[in-house]
mmCIF file of N, CA and C in Angstrom:
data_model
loop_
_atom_site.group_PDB
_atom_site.id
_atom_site.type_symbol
_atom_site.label_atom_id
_atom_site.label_comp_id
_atom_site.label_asym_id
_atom_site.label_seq_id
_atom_site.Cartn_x
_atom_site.Cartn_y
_atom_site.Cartn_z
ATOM 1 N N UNK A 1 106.852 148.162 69.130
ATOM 2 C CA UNK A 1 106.586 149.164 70.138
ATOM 3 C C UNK A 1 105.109 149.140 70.496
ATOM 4 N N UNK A 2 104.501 148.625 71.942
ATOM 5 C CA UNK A 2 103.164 148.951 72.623
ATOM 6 C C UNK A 2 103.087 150.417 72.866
ATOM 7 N N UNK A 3 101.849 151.315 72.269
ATOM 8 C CA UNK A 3 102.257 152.405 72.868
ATOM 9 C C UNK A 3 100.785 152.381 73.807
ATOM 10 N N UNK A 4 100.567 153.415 75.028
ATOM 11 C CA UNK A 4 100.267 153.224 76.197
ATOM 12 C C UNK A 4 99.486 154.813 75.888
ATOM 13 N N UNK A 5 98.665 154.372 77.033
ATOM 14 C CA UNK A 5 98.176 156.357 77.092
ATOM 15 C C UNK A 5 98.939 157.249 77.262
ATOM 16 N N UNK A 6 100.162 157.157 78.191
ATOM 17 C CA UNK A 6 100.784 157.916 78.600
ATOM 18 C C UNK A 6 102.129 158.305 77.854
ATOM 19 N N UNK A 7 102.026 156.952 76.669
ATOM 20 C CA UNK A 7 103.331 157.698 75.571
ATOM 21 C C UNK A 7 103.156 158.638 75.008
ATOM 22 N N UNK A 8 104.006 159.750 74.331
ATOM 23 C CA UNK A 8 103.934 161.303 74.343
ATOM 24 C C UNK A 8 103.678 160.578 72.599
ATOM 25 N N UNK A 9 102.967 161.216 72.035
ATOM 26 C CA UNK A 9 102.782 161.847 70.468
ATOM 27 C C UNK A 9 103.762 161.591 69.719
ATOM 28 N N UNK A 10 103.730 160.664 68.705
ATOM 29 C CA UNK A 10 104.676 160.852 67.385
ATOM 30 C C UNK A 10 104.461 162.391 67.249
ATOM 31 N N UNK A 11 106.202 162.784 67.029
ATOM 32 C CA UNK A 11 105.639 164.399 66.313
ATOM 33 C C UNK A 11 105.305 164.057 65.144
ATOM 34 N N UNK A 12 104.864 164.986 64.617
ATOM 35 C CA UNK A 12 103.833 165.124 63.240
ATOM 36 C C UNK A 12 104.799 165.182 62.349
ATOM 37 N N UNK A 13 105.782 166.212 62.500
ATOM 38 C CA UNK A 13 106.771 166.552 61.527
ATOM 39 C C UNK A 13 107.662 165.437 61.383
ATOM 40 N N UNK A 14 107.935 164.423 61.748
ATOM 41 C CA UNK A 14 108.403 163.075 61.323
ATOM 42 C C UNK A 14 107.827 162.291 60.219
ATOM 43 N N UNK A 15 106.731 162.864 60.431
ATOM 44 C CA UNK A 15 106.147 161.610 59.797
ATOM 45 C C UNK A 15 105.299 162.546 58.008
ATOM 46 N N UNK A 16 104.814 161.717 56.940
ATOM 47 C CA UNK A 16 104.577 162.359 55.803
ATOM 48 C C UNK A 16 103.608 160.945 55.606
ATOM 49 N N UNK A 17 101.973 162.012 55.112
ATOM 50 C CA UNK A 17 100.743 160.886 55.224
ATOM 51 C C UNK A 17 99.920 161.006 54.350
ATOM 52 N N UNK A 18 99.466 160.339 53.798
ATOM 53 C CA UNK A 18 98.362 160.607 52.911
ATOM 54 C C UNK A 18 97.106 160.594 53.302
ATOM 55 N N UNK A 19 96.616 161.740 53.424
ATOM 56 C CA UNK A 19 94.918 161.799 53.876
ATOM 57 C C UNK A 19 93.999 161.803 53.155
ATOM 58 N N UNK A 20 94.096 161.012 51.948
ATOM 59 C CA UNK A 20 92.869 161.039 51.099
ATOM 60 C C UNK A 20 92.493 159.745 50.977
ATOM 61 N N UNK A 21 92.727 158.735 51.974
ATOM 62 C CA UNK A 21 92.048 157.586 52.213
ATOM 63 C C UNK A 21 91.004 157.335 52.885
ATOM 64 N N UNK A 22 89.503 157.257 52.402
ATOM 65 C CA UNK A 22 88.491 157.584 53.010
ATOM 66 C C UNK A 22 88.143 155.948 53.983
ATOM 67 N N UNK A 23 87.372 156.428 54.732
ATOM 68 C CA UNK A 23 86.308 155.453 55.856
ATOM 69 C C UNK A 23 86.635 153.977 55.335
ATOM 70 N N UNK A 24 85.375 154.293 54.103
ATOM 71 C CA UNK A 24 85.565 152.741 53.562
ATOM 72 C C UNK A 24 86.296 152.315 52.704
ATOM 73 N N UNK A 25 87.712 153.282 52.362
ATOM 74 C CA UNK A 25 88.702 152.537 51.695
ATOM 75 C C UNK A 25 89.382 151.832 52.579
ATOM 76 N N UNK A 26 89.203 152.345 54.350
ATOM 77 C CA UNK A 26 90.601 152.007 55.407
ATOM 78 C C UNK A 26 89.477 150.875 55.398
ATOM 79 N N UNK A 27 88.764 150.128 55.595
ATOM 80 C CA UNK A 27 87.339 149.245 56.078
ATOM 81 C C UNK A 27 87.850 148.201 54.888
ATOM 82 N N UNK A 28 88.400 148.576 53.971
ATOM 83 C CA UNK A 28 88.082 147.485 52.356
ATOM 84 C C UNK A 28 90.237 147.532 52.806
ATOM 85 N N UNK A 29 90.803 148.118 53.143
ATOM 86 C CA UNK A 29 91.859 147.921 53.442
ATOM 87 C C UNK A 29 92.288 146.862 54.459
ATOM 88 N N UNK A 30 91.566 147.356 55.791
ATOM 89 C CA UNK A 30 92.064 146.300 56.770
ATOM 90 C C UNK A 30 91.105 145.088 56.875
ATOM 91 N N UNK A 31 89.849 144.528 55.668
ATOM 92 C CA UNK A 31 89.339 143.765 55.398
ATOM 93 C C UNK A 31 90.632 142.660 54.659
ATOM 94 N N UNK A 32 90.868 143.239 53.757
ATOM 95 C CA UNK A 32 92.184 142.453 53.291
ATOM 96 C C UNK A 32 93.805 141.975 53.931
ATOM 97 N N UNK A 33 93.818 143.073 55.075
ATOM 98 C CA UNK A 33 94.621 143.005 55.219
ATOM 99 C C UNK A 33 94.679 141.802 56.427
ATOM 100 N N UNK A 34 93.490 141.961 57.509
ATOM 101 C CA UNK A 34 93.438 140.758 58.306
ATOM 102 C C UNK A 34 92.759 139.262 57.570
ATOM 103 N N UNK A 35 93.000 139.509 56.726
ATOM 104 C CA UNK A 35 92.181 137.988 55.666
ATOM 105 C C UNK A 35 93.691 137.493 55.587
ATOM 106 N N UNK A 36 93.635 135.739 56.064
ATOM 107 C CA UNK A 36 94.310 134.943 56.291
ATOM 108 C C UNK A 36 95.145 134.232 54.541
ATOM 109 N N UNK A 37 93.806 134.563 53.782
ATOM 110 C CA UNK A 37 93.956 134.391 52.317
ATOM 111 C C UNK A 37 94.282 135.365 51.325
ATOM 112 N N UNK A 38 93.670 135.706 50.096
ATOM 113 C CA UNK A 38 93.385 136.642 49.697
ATOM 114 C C UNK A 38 92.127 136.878 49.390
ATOM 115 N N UNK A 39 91.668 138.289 49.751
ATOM 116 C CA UNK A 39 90.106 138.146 49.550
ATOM 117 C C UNK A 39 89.549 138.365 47.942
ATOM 118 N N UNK A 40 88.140 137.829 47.612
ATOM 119 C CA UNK A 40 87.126 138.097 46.621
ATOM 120 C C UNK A 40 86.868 139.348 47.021
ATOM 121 N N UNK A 41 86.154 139.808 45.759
ATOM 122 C CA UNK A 41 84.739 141.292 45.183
ATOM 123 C C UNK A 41 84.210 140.728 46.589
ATOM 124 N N UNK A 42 83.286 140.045 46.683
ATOM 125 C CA UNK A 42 82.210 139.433 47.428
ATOM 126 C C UNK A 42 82.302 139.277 48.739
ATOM 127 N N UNK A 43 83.692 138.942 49.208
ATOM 128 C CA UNK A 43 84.288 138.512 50.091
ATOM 129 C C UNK A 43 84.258 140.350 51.081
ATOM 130 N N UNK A 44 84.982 141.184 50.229
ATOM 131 C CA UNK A 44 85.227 141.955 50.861
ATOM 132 C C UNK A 44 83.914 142.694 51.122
ATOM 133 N N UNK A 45 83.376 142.983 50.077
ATOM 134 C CA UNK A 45 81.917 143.369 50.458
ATOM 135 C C UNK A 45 80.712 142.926 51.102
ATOM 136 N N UNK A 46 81.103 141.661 51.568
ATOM 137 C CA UNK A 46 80.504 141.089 52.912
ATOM 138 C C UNK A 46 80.656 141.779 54.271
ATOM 139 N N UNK A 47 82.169 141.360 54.142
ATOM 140 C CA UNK A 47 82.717 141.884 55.088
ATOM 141 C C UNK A 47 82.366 143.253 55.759
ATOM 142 N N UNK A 48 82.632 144.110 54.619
ATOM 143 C CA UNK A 48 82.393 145.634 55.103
ATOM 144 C C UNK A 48 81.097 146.047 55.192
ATOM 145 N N UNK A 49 80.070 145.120 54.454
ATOM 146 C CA UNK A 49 78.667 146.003 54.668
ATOM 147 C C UNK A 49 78.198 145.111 56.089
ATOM 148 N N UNK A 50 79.040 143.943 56.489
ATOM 149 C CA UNK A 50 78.596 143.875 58.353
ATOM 150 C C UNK A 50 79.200 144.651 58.935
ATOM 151 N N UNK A 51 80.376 145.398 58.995
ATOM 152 C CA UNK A 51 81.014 145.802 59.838
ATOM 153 C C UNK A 51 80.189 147.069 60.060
ATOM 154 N N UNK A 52 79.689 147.996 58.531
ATOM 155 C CA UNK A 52 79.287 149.150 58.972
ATOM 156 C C UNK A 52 77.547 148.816 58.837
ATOM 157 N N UNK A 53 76.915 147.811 58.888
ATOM 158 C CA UNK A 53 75.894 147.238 59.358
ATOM 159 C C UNK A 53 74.468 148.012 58.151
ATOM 160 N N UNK A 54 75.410 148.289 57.146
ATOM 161 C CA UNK A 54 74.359 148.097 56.297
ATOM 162 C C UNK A 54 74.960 147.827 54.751
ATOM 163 N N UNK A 55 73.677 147.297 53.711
ATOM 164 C CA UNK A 55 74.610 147.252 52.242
ATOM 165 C C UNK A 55 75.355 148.451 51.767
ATOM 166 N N UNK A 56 76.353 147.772 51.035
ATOM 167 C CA UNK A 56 77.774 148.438 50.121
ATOM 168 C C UNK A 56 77.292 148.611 48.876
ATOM 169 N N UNK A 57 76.381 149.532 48.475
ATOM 170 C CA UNK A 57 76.835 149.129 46.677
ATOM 171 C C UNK A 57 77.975 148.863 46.157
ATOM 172 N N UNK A 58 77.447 148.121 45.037
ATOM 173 C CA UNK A 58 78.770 147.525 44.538
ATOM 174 C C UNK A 58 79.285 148.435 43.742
ATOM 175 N N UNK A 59 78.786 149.169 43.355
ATOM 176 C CA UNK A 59 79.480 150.316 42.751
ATOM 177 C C UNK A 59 80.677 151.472 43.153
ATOM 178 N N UNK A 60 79.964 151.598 44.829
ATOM 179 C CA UNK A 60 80.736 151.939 45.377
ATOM 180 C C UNK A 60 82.097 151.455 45.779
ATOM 181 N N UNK A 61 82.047 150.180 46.232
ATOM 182 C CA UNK A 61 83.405 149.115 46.351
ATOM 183 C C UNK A 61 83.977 148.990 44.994
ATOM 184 N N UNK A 62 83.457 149.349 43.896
ATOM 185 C CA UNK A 62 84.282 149.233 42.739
ATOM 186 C C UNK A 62 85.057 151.046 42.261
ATOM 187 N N UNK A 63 84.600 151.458 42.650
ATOM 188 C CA UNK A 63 85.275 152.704 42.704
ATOM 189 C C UNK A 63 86.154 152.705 43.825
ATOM 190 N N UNK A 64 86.001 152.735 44.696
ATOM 191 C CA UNK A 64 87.046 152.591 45.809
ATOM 192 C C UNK A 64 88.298 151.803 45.716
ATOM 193 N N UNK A 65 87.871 150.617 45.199
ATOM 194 C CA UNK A 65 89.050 149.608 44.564
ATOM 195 C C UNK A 65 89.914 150.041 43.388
ATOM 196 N N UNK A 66 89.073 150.647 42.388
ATOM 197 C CA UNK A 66 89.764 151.452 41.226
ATOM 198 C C UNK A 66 90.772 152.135 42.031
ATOM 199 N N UNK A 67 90.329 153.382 43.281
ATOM 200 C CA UNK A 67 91.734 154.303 43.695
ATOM 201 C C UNK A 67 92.599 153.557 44.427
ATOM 202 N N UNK A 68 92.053 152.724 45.000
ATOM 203 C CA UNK A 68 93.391 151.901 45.571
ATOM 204 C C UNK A 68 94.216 151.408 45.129
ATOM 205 N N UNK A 69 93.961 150.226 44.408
ATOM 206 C CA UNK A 69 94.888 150.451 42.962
ATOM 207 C C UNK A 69 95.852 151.213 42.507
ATOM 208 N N UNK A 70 94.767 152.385 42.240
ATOM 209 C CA UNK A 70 95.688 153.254 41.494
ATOM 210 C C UNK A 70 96.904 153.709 42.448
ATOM 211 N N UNK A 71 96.435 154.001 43.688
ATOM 212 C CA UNK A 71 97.027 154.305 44.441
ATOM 213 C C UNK A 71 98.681 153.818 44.703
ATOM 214 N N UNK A 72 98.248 152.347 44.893
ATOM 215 C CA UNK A 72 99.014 151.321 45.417
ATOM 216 C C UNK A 72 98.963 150.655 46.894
ATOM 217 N N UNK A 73 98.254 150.832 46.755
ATOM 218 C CA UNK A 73 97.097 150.401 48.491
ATOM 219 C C UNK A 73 96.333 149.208 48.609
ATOM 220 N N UNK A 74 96.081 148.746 47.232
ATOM 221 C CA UNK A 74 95.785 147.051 47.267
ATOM 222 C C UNK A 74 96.845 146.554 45.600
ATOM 223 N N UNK A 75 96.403 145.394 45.841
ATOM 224 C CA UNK A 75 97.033 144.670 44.281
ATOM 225 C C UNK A 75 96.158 143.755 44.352
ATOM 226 N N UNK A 76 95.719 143.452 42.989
ATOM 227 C CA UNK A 76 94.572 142.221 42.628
ATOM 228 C C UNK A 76 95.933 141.732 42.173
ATOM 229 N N UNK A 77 95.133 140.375 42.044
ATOM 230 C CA UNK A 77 95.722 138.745 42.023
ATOM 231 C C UNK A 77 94.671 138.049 41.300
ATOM 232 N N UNK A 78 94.731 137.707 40.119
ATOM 233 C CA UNK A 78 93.432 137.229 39.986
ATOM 234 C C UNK A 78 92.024 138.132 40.191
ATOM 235 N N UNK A 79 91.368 136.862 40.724
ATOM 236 C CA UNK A 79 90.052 137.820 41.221
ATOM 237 C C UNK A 79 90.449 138.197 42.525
ATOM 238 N N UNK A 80 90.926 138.241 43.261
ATOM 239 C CA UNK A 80 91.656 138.379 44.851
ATOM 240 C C UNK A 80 92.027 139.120 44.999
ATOM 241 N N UNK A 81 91.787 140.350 45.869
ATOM 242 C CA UNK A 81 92.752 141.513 46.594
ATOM 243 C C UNK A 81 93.754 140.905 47.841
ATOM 244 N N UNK A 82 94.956 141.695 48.079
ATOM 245 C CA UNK A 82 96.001 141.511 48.915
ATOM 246 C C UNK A 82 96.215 143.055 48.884
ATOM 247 N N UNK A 83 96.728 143.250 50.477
ATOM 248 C CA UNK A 83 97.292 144.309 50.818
ATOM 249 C C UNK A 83 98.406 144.582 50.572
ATOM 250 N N UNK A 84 98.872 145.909 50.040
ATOM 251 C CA UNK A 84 100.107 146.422 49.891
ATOM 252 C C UNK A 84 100.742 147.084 50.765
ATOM 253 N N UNK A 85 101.821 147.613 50.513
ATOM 254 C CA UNK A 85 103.244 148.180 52.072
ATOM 255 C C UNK A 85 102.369 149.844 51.731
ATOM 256 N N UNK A 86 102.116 150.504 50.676
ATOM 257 C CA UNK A 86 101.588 151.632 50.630
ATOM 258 C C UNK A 86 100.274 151.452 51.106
ATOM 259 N N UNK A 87 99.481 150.784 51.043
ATOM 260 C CA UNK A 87 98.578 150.611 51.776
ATOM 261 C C UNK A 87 98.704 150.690 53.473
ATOM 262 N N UNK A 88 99.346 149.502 53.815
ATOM 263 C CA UNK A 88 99.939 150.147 55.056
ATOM 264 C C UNK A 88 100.305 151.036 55.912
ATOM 265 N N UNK A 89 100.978 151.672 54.874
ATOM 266 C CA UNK A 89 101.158 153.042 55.496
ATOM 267 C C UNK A 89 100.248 154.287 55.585
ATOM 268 N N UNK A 90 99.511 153.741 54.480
ATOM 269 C CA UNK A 90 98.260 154.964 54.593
ATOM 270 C C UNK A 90 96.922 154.590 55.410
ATOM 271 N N UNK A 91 97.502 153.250 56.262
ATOM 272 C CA UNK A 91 95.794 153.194 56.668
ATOM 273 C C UNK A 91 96.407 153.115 58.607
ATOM 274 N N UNK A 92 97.934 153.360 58.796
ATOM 275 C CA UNK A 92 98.365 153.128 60.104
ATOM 276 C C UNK A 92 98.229 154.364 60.810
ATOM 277 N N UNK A 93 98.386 155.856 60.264
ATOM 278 C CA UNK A 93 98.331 156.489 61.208
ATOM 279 C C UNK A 93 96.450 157.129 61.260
ATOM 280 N N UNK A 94 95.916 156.165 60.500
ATOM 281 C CA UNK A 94 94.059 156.676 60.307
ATOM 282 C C UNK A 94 93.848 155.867 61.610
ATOM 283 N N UNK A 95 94.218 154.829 61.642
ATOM 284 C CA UNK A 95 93.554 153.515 63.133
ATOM 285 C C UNK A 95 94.113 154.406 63.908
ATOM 286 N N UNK A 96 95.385 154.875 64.300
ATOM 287 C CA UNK A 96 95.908 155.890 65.632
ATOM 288 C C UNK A 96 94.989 156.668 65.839
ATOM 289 N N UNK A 97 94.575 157.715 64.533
ATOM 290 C CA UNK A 97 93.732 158.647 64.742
ATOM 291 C C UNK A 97 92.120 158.464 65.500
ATOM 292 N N UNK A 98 91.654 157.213 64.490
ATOM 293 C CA UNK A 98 90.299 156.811 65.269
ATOM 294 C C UNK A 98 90.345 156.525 66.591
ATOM 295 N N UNK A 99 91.407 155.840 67.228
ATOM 296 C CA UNK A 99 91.837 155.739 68.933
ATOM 297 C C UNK A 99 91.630 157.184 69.408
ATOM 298 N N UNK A 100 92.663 158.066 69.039
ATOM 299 C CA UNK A 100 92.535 159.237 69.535
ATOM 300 C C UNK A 100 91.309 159.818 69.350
ATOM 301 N N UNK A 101 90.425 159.971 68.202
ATOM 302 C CA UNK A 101 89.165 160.593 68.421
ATOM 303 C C UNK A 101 88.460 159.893 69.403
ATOM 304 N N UNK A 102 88.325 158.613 69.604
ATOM 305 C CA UNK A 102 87.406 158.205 70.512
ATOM 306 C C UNK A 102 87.523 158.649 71.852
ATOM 307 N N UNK A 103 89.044 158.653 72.132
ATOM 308 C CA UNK A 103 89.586 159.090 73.411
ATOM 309 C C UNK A 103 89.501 160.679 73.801
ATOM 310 N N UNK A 104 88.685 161.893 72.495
ATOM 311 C CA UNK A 104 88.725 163.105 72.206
ATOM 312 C C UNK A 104 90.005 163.835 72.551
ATOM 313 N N UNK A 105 91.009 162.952 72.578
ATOM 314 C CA UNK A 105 92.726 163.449 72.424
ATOM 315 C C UNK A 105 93.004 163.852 74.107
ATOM 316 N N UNK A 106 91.842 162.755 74.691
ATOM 317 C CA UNK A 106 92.803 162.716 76.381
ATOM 318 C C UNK A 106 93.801 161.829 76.580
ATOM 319 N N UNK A 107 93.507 161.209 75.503
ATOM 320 C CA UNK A 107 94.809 159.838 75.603
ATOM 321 C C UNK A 107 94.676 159.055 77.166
ATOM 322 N N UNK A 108 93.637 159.154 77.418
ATOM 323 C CA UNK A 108 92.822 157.789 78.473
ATOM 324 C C UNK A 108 92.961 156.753 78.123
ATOM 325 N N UNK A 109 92.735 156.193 76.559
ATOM 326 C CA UNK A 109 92.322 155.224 76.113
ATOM 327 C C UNK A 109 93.505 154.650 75.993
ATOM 328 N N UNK A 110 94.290 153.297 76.016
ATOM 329 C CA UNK A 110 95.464 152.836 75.837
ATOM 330 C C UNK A 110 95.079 152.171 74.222
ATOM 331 N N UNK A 111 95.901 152.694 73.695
ATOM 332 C CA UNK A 111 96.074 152.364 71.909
ATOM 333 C C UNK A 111 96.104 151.124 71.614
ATOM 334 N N UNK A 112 97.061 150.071 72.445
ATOM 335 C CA UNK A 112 97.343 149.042 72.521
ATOM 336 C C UNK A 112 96.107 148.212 73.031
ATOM 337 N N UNK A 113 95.482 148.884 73.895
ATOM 338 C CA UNK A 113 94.147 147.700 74.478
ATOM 339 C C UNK A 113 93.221 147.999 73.401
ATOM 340 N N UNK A 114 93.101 148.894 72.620
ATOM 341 C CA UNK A 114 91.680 149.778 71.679
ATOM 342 C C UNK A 114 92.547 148.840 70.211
ATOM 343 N N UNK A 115 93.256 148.547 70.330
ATOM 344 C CA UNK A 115 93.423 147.994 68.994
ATOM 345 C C UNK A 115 93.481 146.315 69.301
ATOM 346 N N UNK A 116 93.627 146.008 69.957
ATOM 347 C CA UNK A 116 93.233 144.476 70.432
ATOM 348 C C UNK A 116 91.483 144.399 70.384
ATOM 349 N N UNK A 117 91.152 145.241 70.996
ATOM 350 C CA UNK A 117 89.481 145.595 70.776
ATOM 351 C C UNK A 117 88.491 145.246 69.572
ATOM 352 N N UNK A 118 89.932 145.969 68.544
ATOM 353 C CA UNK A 118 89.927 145.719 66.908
ATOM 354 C C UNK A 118 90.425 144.848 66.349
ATOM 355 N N UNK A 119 91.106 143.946 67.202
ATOM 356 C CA UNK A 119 91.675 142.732 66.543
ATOM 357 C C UNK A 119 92.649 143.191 65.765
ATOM 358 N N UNK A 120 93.602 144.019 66.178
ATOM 359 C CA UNK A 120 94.264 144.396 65.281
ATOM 360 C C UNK A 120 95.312 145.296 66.239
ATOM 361 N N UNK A 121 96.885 144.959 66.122
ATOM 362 C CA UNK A 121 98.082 144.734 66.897
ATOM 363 C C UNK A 121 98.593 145.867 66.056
ATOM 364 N N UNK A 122 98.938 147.060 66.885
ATOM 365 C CA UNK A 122 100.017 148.459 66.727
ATOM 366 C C UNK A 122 100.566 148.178 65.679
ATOM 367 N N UNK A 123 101.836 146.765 66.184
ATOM 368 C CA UNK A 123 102.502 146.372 65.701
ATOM 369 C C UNK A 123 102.340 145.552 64.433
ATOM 370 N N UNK A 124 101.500 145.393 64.207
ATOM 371 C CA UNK A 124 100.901 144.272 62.957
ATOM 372 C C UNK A 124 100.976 145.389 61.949
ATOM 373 N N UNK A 125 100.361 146.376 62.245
ATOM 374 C CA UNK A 125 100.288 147.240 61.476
ATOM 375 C C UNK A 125 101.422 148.182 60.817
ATOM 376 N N UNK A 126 102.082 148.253 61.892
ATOM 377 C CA UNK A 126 103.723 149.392 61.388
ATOM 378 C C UNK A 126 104.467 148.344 60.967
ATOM 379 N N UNK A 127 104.256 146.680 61.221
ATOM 380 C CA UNK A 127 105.893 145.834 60.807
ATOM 381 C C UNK A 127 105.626 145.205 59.585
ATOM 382 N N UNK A 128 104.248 145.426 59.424
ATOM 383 C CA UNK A 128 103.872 145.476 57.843
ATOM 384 C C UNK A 128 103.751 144.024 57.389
ATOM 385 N N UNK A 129 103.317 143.126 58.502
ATOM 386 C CA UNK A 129 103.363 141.393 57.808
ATOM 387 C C UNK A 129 102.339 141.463 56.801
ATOM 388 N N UNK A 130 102.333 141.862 55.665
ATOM 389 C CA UNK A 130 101.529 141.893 54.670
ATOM 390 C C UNK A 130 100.981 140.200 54.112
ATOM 391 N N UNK A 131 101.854 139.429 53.742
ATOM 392 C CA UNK A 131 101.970 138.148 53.201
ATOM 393 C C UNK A 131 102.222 137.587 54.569
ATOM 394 N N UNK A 132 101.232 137.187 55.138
ATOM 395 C CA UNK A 132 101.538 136.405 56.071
ATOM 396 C C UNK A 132 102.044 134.425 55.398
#
């Protein structure tokens, strides 16, 4: 499903979310999750301290990784993180949300073009190709 500016709102009451996935857990999430491989410590913390354009302590990425984990929002492999289906689900309706804040909930912005923006497909996200 493309959804468009003009598609009406998942109701809320459908849906059941976990909101205690912070900034840079969704950042260390969809770092892994668009990695073609599985990512390194190093790897991911590259990644995320360009994206938000400054250093990550590593301390911090190691706590963050601890709740994910725990969570079930990543799985190590080795030294390697891979994304999980609970992961997924807790980081799909946060990207909706960041669309909508940007758009301050005029829904101008088409979801579908703002996530191509992000390199990153509605659909990629809800059909869950985890293991590509």
């Amino acid at each position: 499903m493309i959804s468009t500016a003009n598609d009406p709102p998942t109701p809320a009451a459908s849906v059941t979310l976990e909101w205690d996935m912070t900034v840079l857990e969704l950042a260390v999430f969809l770092a892994a999750y668009r990695a073609k491989r599985p990512r390194s410590f190093d790897d991911v913390l590259e990644t995320i301290a360009t994206w938000f354009e400054c250093p990550i302590p590593r301390r911090d990425l190691s706590r963050a990784l601890l709740k994910m984990g725990a969570k079930g929002w990543l799985v190590a492999e080795g030294d390697k993180l891979m994304p999980a289906e609970a992961g997924r689900r807790a980081a799909c309706p946060h990207v909706n949300g960041i669309v909508r804040l940007l758009d301050q909930g005029t829904r101008l912005i088409d979801v579908a073009l703002m996530m191509a923006v992000l390199r990153l497909t509605r659909e990629e996200l809800e059909r869950g190709d985890l293991h590509r």
